[in-house]
mmCIF file with all atom_site columns, C-alpha atoms in Angstrom:
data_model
loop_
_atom_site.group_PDB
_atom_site.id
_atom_site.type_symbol
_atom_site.label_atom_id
_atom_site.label_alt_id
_atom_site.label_comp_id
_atom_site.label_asym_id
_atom_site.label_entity_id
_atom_site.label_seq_id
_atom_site.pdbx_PDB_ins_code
_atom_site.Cartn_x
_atom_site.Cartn_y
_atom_site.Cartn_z
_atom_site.occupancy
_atom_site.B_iso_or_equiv
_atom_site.pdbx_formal_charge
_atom_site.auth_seq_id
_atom_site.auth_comp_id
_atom_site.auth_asym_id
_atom_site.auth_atom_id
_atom_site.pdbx_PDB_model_num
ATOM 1   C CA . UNK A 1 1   ? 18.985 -53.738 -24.449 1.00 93.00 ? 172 UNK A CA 1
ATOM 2   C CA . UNK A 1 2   ? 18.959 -49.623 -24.039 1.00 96.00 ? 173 UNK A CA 1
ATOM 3   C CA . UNK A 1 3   ? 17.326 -48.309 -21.061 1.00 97.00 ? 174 UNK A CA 1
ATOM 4   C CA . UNK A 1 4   ? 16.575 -44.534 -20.660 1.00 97.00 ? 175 UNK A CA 1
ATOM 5   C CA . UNK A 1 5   ? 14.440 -43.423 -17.697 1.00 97.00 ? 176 UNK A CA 1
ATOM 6   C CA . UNK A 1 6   ? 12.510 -40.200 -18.044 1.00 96.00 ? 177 UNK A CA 1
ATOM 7   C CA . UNK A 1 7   ? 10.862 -37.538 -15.417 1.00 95.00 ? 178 UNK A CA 1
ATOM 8   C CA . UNK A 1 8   ? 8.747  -34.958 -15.252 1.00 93.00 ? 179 UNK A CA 1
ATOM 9   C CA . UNK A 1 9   ? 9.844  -31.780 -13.582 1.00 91.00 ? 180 UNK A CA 1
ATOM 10  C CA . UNK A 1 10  ? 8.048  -33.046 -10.412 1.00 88.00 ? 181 UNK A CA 1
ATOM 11  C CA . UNK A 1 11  ? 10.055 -36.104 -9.593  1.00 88.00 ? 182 UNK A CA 1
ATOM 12  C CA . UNK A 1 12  ? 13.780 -35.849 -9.196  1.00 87.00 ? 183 UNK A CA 1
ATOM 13  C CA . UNK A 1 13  ? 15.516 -38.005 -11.984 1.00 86.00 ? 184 UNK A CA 1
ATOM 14  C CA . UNK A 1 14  ? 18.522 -38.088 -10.105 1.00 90.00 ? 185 UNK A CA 1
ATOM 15  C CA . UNK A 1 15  ? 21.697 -41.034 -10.333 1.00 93.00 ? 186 UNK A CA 1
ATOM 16  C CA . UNK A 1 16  ? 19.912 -43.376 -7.568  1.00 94.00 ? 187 UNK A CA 1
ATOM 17  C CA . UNK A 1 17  ? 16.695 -43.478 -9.312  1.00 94.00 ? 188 UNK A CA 1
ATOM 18  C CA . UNK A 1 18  ? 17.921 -44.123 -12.681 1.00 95.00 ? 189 UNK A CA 1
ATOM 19  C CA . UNK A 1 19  ? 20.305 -46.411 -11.551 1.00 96.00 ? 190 UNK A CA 1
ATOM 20  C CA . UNK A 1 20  ? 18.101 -48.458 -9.329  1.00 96.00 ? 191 UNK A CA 1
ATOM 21  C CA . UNK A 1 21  ? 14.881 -48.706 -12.400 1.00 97.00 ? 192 UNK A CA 1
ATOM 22  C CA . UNK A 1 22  ? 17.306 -49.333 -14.786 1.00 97.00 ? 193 UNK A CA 1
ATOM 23  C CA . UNK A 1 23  ? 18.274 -52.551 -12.686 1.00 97.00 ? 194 UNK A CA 1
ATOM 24  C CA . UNK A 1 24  ? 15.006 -53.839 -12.258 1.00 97.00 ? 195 UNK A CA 1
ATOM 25  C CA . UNK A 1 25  ? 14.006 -53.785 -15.475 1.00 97.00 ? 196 UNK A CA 1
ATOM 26  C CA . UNK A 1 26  ? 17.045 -55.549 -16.618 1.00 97.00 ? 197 UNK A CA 1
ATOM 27  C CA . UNK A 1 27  ? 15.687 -58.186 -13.849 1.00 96.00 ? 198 UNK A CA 1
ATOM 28  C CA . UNK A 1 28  ? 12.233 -57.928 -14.764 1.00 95.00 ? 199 UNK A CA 1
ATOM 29  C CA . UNK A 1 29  ? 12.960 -58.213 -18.817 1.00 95.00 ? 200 UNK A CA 1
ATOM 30  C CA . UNK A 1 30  ? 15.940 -60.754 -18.773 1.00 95.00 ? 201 UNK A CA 1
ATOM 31  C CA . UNK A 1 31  ? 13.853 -63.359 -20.038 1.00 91.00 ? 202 UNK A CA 1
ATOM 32  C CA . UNK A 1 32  ? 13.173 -61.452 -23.361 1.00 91.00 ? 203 UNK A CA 1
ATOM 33  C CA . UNK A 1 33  ? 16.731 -59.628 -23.590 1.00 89.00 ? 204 UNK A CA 1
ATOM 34  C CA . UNK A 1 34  ? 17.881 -61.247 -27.020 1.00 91.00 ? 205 UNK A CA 1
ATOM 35  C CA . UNK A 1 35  ? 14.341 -59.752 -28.626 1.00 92.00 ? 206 UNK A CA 1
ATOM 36  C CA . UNK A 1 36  ? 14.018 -56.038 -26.939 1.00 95.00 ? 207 UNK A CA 1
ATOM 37  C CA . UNK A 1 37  ? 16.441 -53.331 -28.336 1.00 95.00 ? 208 UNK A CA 1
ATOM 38  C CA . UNK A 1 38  ? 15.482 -50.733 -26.034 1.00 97.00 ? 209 UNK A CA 1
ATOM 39  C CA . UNK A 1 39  ? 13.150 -50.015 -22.965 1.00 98.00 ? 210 UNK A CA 1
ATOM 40  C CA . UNK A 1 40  ? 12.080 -46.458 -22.247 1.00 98.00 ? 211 UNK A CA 1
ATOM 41  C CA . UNK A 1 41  ? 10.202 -45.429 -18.677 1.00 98.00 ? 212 UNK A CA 1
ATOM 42  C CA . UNK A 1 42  ? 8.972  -41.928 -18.040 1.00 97.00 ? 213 UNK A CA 1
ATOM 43  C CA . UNK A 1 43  ? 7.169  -40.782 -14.989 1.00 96.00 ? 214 UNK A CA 1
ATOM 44  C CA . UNK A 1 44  ? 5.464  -38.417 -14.016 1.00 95.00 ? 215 UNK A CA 1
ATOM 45  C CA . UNK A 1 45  ? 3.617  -37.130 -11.307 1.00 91.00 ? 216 UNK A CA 1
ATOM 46  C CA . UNK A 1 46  ? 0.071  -35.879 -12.485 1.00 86.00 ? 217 UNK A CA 1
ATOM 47  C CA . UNK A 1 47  ? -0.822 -33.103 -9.726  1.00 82.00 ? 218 UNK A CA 1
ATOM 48  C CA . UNK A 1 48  ? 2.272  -31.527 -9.025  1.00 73.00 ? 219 UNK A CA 1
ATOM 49  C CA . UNK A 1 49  ? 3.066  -30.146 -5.582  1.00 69.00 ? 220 UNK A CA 1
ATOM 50  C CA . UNK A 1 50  ? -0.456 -31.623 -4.822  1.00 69.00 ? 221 UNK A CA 1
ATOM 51  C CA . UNK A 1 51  ? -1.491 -35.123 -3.078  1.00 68.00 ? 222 UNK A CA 1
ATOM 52  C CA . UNK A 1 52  ? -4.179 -36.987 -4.243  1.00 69.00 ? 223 UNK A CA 1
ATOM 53  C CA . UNK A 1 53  ? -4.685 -40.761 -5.012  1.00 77.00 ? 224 UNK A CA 1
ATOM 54  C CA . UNK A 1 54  ? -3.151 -42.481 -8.117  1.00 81.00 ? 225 UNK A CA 1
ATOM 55  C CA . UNK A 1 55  ? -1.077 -39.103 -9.321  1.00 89.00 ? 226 UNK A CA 1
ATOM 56  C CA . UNK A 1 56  ? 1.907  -40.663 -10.505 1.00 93.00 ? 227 UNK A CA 1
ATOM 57  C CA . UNK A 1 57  ? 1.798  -42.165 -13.709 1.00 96.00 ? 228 UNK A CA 1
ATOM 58  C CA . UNK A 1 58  ? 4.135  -44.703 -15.544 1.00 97.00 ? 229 UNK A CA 1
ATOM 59  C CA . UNK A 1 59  ? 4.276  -45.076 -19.159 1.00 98.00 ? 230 UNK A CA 1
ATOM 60  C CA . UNK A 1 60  ? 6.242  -48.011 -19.912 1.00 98.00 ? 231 UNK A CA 1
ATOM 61  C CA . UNK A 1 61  ? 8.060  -48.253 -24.185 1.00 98.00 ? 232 UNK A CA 1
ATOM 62  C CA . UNK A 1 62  ? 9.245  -51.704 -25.217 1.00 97.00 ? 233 UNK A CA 1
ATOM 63  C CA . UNK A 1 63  ? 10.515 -51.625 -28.762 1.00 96.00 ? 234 UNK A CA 1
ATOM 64  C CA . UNK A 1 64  ? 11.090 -54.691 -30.404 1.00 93.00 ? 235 UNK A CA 1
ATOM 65  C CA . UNK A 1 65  ? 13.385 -55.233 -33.334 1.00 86.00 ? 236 UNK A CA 1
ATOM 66  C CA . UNK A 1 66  ? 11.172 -54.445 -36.780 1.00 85.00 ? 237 UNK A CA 1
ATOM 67  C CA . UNK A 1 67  ? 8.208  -53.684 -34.547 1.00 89.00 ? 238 UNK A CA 1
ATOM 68  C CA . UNK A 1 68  ? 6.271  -50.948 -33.684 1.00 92.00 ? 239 UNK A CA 1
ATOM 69  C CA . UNK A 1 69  ? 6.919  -50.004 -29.739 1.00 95.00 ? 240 UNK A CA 1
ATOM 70  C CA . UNK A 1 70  ? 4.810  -51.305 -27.197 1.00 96.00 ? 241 UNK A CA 1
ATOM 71  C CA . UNK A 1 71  ? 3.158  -49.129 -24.435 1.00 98.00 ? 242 UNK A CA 1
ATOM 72  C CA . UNK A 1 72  ? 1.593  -49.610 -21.696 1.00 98.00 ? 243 UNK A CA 1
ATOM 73  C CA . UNK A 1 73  ? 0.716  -46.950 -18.949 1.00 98.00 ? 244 UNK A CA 1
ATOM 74  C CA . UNK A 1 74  ? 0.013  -47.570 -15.097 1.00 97.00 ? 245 UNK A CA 1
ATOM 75  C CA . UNK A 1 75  ? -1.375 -44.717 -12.383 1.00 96.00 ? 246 UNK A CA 1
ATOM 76  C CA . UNK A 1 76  ? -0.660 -45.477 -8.577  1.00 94.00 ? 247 UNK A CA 1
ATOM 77  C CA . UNK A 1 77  ? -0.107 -43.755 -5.034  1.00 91.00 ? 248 UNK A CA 1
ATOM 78  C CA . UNK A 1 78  ? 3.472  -43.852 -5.864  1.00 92.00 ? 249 UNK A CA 1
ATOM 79  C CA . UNK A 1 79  ? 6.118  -44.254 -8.592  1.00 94.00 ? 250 UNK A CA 1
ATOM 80  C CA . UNK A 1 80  ? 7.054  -47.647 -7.431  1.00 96.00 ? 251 UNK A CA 1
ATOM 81  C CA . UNK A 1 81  ? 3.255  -48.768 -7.433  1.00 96.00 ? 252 UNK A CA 1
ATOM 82  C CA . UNK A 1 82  ? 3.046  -47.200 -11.049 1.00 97.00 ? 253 UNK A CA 1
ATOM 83  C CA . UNK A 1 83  ? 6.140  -48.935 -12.086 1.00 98.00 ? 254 UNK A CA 1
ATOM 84  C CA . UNK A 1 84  ? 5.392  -52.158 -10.719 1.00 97.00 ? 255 UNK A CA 1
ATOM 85  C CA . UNK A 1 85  ? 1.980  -52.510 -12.334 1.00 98.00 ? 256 UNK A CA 1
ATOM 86  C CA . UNK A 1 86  ? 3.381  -51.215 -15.640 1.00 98.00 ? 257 UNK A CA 1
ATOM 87  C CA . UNK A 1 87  ? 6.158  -54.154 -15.361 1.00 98.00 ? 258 UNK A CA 1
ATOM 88  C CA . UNK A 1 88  ? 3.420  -56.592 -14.887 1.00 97.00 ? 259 UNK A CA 1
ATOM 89  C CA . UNK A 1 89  ? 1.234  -55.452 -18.001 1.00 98.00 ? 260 UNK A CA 1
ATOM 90  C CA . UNK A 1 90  ? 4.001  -55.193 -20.165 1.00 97.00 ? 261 UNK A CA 1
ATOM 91  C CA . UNK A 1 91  ? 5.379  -58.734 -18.974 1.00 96.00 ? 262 UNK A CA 1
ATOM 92  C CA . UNK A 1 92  ? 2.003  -59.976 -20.105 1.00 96.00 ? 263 UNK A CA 1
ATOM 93  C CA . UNK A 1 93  ? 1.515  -58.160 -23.142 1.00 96.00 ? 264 UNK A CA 1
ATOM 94  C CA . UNK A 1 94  ? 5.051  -59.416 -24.265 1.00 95.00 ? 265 UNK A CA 1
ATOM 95  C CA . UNK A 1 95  ? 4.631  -62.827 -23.524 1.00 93.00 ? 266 UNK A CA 1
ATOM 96  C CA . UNK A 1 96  ? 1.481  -62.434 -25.908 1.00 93.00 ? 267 UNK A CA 1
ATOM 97  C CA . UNK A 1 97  ? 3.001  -60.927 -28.542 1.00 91.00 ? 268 UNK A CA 1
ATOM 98  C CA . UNK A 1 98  ? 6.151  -62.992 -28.641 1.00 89.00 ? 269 UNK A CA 1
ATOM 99  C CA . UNK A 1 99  ? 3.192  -66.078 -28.785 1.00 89.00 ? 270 UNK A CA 1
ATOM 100 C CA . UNK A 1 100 ? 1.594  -64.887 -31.605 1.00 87.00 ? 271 UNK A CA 1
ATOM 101 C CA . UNK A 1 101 ? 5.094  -63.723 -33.724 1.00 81.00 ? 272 UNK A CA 1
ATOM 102 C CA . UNK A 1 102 ? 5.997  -67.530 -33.093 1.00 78.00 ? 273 UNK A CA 1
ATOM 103 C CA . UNK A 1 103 ? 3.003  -68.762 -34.128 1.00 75.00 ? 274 UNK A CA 1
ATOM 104 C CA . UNK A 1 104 ? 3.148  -67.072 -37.504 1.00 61.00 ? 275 UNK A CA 1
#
């Protein structure tokens, strides 16, 4: 499984982050490894230089082999709030899909 992790110009993308998202969603997605080809998380921080509530955003791209991608996209105080609640969607969404691809 590929992993890129993506930033906007308003949150550092520096070795630590990458390294330590990259991790977790090797963790978080180990039970569907041998059916995801690549995972691709960009965030981004909505209001800039600003503060305000839910500005960082989390789009979360599971691509599947033969498959369109998946996407699913989380707001929260921080990036690790955003990132957790994308991880949970997506876990979700890909236990459904995987469900209904074994069904047919």
């Amino acid at each position: 499984m590929q992993i890129q992790i993506n930033t906007d110009k308003n949150i550092e993308g520096n070795e630590r982050l990458v390294s330590f998202y990259s991790s977790e969603i090797r963790e978080e997605f180990a039970h569907f490894d041998d059916k995801i080809t690549r995972v691709e998380v960009h965030f981004k921080d909505e209001n800039s230089d600003k503060v305000s509530k839910n500005d960082k955003k989390c789009l979360l791209e599971v691509r599947i082999a033969k498959k369109e991608p998946i996407v699913v996209t989380e707001h929260g105080d921080t990036i690790e709030k955003a990132f957790s609640g994308a991880v949970t969607k997506m876990k979700r969404l890909l236990i459904s899909t995987f469900e209904k691809m074994h069904q047919h």
